[in-house]
Coordinates of C-alpha atoms and ligand atoms in Angstrom, one line a residue:
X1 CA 103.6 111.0 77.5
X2 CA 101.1 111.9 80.4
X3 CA 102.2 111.6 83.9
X4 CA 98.6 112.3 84.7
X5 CA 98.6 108.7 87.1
X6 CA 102.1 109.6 88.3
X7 CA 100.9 113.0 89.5
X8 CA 97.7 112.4 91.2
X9 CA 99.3 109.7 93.3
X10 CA 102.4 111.4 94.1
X11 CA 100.4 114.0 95.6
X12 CA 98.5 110.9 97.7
X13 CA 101.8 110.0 99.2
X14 CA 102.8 113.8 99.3
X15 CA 99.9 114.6 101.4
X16 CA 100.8 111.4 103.9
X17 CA 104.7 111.7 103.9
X18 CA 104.0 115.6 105.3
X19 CA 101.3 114.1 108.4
X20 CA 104.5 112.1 108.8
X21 CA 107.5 115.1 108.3
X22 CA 110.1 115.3 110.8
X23 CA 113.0 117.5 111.2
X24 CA 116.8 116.5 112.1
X25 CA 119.7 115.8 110.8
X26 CA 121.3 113.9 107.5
X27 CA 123.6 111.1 109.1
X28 CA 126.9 111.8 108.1
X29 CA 128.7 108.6 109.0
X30 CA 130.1 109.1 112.6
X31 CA 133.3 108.2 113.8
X32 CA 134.0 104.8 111.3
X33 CA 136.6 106.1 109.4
X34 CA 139.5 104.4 111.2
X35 CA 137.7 101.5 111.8
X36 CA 138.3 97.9 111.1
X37 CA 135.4 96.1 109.5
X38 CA 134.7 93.5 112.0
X39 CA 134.1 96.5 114.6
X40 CA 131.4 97.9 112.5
X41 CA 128.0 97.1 112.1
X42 CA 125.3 97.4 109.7
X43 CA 121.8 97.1 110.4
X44 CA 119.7 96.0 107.4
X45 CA 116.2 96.3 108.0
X46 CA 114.0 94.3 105.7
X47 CA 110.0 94.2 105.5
X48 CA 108.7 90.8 105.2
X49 CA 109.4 87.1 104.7
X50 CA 106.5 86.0 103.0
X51 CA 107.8 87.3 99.8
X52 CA 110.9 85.7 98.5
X53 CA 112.2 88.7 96.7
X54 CA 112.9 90.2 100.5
X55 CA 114.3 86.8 101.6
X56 CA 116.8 87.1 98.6
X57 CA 117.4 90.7 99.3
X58 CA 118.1 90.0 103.4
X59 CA 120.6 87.0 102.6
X60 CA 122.1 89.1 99.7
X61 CA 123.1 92.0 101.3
X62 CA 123.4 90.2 104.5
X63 CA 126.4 88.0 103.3
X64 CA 128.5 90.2 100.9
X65 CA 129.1 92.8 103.6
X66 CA 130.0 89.3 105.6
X67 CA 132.0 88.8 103.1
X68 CA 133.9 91.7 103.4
X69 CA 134.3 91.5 107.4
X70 CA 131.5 93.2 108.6
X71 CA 129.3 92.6 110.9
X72 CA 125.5 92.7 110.1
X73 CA 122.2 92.9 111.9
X74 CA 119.4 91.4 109.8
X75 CA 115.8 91.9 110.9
X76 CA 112.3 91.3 109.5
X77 CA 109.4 92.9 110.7
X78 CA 106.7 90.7 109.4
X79 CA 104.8 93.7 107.5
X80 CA 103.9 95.1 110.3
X81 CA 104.4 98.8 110.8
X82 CA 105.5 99.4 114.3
X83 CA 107.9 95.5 114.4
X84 CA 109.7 97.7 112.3
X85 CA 110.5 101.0 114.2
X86 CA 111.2 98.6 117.1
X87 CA 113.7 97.0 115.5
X88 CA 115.3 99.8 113.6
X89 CA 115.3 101.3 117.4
X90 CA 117.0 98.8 118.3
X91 CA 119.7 98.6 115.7
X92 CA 120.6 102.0 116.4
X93 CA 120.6 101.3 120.9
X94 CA 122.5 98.8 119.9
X95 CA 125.2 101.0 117.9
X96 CA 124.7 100.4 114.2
X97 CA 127.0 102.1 112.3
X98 CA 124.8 102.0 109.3
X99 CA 121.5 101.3 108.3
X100 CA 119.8 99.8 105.1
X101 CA 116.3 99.9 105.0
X102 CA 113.4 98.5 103.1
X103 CA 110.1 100.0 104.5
X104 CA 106.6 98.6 105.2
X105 CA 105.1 102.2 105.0
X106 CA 107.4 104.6 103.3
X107 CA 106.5 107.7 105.9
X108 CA 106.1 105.8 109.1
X109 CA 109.9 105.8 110.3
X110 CA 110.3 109.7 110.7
X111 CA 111.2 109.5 114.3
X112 CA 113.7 106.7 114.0
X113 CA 115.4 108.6 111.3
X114 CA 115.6 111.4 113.3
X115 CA 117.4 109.4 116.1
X116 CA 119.8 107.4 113.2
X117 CA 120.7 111.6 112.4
X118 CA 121.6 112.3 115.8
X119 CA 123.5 109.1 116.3
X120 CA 125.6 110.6 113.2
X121 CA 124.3 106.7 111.2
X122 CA 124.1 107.1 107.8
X123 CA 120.7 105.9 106.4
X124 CA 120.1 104.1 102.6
X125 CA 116.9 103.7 101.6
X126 CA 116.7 100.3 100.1
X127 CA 114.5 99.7 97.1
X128 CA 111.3 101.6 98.8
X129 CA 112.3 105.2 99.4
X130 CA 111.5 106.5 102.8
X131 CA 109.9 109.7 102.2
X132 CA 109.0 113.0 104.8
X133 CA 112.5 113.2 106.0
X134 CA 115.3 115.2 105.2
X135 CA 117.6 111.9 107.3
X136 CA 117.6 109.5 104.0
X137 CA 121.1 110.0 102.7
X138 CA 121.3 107.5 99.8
X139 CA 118.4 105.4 97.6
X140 CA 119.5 102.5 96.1
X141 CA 116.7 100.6 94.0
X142 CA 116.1 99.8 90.4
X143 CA 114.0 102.1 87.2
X144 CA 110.5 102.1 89.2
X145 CA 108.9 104.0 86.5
X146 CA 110.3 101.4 83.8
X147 CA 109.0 98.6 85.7
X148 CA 105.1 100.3 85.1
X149 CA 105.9 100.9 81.4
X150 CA 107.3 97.4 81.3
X151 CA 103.7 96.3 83.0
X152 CA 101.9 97.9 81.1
X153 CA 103.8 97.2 77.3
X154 CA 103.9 93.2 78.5
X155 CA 99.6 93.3 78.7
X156 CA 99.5 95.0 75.0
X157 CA 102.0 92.8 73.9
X158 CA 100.2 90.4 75.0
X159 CA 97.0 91.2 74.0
X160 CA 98.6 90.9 70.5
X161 CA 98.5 95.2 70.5
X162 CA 101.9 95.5 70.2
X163 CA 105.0 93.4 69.5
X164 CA 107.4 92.7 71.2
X165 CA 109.6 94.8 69.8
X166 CA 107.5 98.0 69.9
X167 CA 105.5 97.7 66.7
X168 CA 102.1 97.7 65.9
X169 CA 100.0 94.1 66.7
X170 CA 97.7 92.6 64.7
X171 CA 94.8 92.4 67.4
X172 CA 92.2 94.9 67.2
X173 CA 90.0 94.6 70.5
X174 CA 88.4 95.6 72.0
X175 CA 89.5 94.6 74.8
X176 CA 88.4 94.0 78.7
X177 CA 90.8 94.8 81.5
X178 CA 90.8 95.2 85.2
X179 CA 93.8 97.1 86.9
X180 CA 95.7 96.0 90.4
X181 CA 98.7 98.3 92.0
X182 CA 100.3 97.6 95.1
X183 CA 100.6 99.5 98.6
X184 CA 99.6 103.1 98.7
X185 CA 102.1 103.2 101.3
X186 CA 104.8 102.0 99.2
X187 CA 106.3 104.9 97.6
X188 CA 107.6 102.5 94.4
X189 CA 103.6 101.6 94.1
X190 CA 103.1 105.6 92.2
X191 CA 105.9 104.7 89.8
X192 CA 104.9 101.1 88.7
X193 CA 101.2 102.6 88.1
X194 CA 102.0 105.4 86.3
X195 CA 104.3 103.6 84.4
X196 CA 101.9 101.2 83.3
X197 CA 99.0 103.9 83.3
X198 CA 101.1 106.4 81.1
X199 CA 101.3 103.0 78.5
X200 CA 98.1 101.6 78.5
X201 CA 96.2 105.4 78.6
X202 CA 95.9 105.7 74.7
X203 CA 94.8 102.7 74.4
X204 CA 91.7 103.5 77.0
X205 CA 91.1 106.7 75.6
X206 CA 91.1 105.0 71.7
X207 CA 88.4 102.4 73.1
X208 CA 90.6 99.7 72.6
X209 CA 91.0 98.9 76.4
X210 CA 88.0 98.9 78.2
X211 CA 87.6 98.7 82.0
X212 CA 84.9 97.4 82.6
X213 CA 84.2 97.8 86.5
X214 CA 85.3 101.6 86.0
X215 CA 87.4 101.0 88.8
X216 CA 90.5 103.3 87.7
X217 CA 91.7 105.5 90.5
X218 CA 94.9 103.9 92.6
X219 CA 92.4 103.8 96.2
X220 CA 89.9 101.9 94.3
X221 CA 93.1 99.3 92.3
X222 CA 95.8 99.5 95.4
X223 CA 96.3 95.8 97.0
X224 CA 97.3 97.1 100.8
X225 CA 100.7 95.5 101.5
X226 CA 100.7 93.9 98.3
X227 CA 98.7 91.1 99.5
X228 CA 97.9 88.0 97.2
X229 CA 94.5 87.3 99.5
X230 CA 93.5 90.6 99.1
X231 CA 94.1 90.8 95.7
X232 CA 92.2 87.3 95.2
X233 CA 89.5 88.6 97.1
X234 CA 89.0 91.7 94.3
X235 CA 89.1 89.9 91.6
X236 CA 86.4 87.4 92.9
X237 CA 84.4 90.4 93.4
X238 CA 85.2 92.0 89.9
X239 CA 84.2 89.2 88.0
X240 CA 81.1 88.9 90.8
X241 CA 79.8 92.8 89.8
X242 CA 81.3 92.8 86.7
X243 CA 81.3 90.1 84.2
X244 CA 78.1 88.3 85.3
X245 CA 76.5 88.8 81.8
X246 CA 78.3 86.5 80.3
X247 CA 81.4 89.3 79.1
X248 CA 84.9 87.8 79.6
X249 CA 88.2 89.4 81.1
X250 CA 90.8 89.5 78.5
X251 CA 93.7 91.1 80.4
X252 CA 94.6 92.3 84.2
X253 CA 97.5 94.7 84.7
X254 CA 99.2 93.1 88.3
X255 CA 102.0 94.8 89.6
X256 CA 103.9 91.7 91.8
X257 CA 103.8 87.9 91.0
X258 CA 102.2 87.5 94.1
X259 CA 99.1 89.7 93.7
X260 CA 99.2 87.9 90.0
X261 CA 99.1 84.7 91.6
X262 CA 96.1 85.4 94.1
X263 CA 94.2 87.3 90.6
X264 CA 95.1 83.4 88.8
X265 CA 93.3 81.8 91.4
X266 CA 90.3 84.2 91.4
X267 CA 90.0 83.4 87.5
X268 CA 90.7 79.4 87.6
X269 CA 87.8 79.2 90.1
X270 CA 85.6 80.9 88.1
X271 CA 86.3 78.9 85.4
X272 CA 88.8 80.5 83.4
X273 CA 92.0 78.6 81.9
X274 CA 89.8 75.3 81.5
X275 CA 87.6 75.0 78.1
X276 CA 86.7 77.5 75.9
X277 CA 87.2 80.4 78.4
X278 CA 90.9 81.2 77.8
X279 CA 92.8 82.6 81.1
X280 CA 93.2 86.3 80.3
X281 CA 97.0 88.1 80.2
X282 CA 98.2 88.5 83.7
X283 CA 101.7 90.5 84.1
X284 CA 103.9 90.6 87.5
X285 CA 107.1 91.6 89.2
X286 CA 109.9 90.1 90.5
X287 CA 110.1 86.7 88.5
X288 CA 109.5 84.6 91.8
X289 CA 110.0 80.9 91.6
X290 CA 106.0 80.0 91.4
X291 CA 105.0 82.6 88.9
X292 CA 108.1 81.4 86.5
X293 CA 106.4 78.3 86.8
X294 CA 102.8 79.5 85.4
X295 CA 104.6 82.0 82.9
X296 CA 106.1 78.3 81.7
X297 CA 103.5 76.7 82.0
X298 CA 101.5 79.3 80.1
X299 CA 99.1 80.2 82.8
X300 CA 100.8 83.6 83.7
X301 CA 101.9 86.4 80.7
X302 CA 104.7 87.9 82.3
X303 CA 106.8 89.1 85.1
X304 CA 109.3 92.3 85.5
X305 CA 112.8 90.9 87.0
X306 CA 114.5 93.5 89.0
X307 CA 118.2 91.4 89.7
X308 CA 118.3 91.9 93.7
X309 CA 121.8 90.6 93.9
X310 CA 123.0 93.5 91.9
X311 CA 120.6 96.0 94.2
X312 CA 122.9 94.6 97.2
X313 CA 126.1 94.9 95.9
X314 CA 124.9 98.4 95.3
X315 CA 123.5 98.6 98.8
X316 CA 126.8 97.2 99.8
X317 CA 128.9 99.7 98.4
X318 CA 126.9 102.8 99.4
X319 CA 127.2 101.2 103.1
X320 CA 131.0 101.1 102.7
X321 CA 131.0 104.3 101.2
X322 CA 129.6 105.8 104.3
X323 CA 131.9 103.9 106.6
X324 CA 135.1 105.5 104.3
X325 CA 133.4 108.9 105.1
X326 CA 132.8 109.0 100.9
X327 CA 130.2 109.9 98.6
X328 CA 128.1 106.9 97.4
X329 CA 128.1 107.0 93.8
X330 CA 124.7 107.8 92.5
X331 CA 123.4 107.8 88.8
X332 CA 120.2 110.0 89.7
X333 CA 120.0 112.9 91.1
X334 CA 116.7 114.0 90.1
X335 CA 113.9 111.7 90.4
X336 CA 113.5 111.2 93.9
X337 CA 111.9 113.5 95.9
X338 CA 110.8 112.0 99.2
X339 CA 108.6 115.6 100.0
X340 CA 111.2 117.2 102.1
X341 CA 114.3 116.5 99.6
X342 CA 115.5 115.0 96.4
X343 CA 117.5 111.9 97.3
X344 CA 120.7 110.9 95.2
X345 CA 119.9 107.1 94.0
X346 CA 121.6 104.6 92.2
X347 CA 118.9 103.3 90.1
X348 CA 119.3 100.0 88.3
X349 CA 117.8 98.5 84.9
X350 CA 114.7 95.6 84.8
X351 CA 114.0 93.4 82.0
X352 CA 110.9 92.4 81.1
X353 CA 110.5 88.5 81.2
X354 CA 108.2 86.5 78.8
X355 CA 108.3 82.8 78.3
X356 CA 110.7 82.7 75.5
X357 CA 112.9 84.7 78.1
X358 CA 113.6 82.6 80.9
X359 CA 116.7 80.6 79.9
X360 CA 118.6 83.2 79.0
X361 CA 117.4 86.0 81.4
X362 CA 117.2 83.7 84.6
X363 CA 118.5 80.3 84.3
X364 CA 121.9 81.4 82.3
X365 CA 122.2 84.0 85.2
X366 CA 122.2 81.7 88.1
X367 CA 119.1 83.1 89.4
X368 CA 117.2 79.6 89.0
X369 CA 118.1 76.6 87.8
X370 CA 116.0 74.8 85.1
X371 CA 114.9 72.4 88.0
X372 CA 113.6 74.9 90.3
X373 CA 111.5 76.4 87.1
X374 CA 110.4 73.1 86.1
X375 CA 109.6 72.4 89.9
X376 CA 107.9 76.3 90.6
X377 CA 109.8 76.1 94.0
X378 CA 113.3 77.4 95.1
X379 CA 115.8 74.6 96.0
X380 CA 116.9 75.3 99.9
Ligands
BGC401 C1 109.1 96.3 95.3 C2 108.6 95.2 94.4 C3 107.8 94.2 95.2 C4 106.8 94.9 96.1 C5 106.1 93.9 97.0 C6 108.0 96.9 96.0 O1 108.4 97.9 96.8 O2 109.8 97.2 94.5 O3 109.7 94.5 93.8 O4 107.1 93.4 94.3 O5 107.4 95.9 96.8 O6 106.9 93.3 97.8

């Protein structure tokens, strides 16, 4: 399997994490030890509300630690860059004891990592790994690369390339596609491309996948900050510069439900999904409410579900790790290297989510009910 996609990207976000590189030291849990938990703090930093993944996340993490006595400080910065070093300033003025993190841009919080170090506050990298410093003590986060291969299989499979279960399809092709990822300044964007990139290459390079705007590299496919807009606003001019002669799109590899959403939009208003011309396949992340809806409904293919209530009980216990002065457990120690150091992670498993899958995958879970699918929106 090529890492070809995985590389060439990696060395993107190499090449900004080192503009970014600061020194200091790892965090290494200060004076907690003898501590009661309702005289500590933890200060969970999360990116943005407009995507109810990180809404989930924030009230997830934010009320087991409760749960266990803590206290916790629970900020959103609103996607924007420097919100976020203020309040993760602040946290640590205000004597956090530990911090959790989910970044906007994965090399822009050097300086207050530096600061967390020499405050002796342990930092964990949640879900986005903070990369070009050596003060990241723990990743938690789920299979990144998986996710891409997931992306990637679920637009063959449903293509009719493969089958669900690995074997060959009965479709020939060939077939048109156009390819989104998310954030270049998202460290987890590499991962889900390659991922998807590694999957889908042989099918390029046999001619049975054929992109027709040539736009391949991640700067020309990356949706900055993972916006659904901006990702409407491509695909309006894809299908503009591209499939003006009367050629059709038969499939669009979208990395997050919300970017899949804004691609639906671009294609419904140009006439797709109504008559003859049949919505292409459209994968996603993060099974939110609306896209379960269109997956459903059979507007959207797929999504990738990544569980975040499991990701915060495993943010959870790396925070109360560090507060016992332990080890968090980790089940990688090898895959993530934020340019300065190799990061031990506890990495969790996805599932890919089709239509036949969402009884059993989300509703029997607890993670919606049937009447929040049926409805497309999340019960207060
Ligand atoms: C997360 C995805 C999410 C994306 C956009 C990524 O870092 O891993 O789950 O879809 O950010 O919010």
């Amino acid at each position: 399997m090529s890492r070809k996609f995985l590389v060439a990207l990696g060395s993107a976000a190499l090449a900004l994490s080192l503009a970014a590189c600061s020194g200091g030291g790892a965090g290494s849990g200060g004076d907690t030890g003898d501590k009661k938990p309702g005289d500590l703090t933890i200060g969970v930093s999360m990116p943005t509300q407009t995507s109810e993944r990180w809404i989930a996340d924030g009230n997830a993490v934010k009320s087991k630690l409760e749960a266990k006595g803590y206290k916790v400080d629970l900020q959103y910065a609103g996607d924007d860059i420097p919100t976020q070093s203020q309040q993760v300033d602040q946290m640590i003025t205000q004597g956090a004891d530990v911090l959790v993190i989910a970044a906007i841009d994965g090399t822009a919080l050097s300086s207050q990592l530096q600061a967390a170090a020499a405050a002796k506050i342990p930092v964990i990298s949640y879900d986005r790994l903070i990369r070009g410093s050596k003060d990241v003590d723990f990743y938690v986060s789920f299979d990144n690369y998986k996710v891409g291969v997931a992306q990637g299989t679920a637009l063959l499979v449903g293509l009719g390339l493969l089958n669900k279960d690995g074997s060959k399809g009965t479709a020939k092709g060939p077939f048109n596609v156009e390819l989104f990822a998310g954030s270049l300044d998202d460290n987890n964007t590499q991962y889900f491309f390659g991922g998807a990139m590694d999957t889908l290459k042989p099918f390029v390079d046999a001619g049975t996948l054929k992109v027709k705007s040539k736009q391949t590299t991640p700067e020309q496919v990356a949706t900055l900050r993972w916006q659904q807009e901006t990702a409407q606003k491509r695909m309006e001019n894809l299908l503009t510069s591209s499939y003006n002669d009367g050629s059709k799109v038969d499939g669009v590899l979208s990395p997050y439900d919300g970017i899949s959403r804004g691609i639906i939009t671009a294609l419904q208003n140009a006439g797709y999904g109504s008559g003859a011309k049949k919505l292409p396949v459209v994968t996603g992340q993060d099974a939110e409410i609306a896209s379960i809806k269109l997956i459903n409904d059979g507007v959207q293919n797929s999504t990738v579900f990544k569980d975040t209530r499991l990701l915060a009980d495993q943010a959870v216990n790396a925070a109360e790790a560090f507060l016992q002065k332990k080890e968090p457990q980790a089940n990688d120690t090898k895959t993530y290297n934020n340019g300065v150091k190799v990061v031990p992670a506890y990495l969790l498993p996805i599932a890919t989510v089709y239509k036949d899958d969402i009884k059993a995958t989300l509703i029997d879970s607890g993670y919606w009910t049937a009447e929040e699918v049926a409805a497309g929106q999340a019960k207060k």
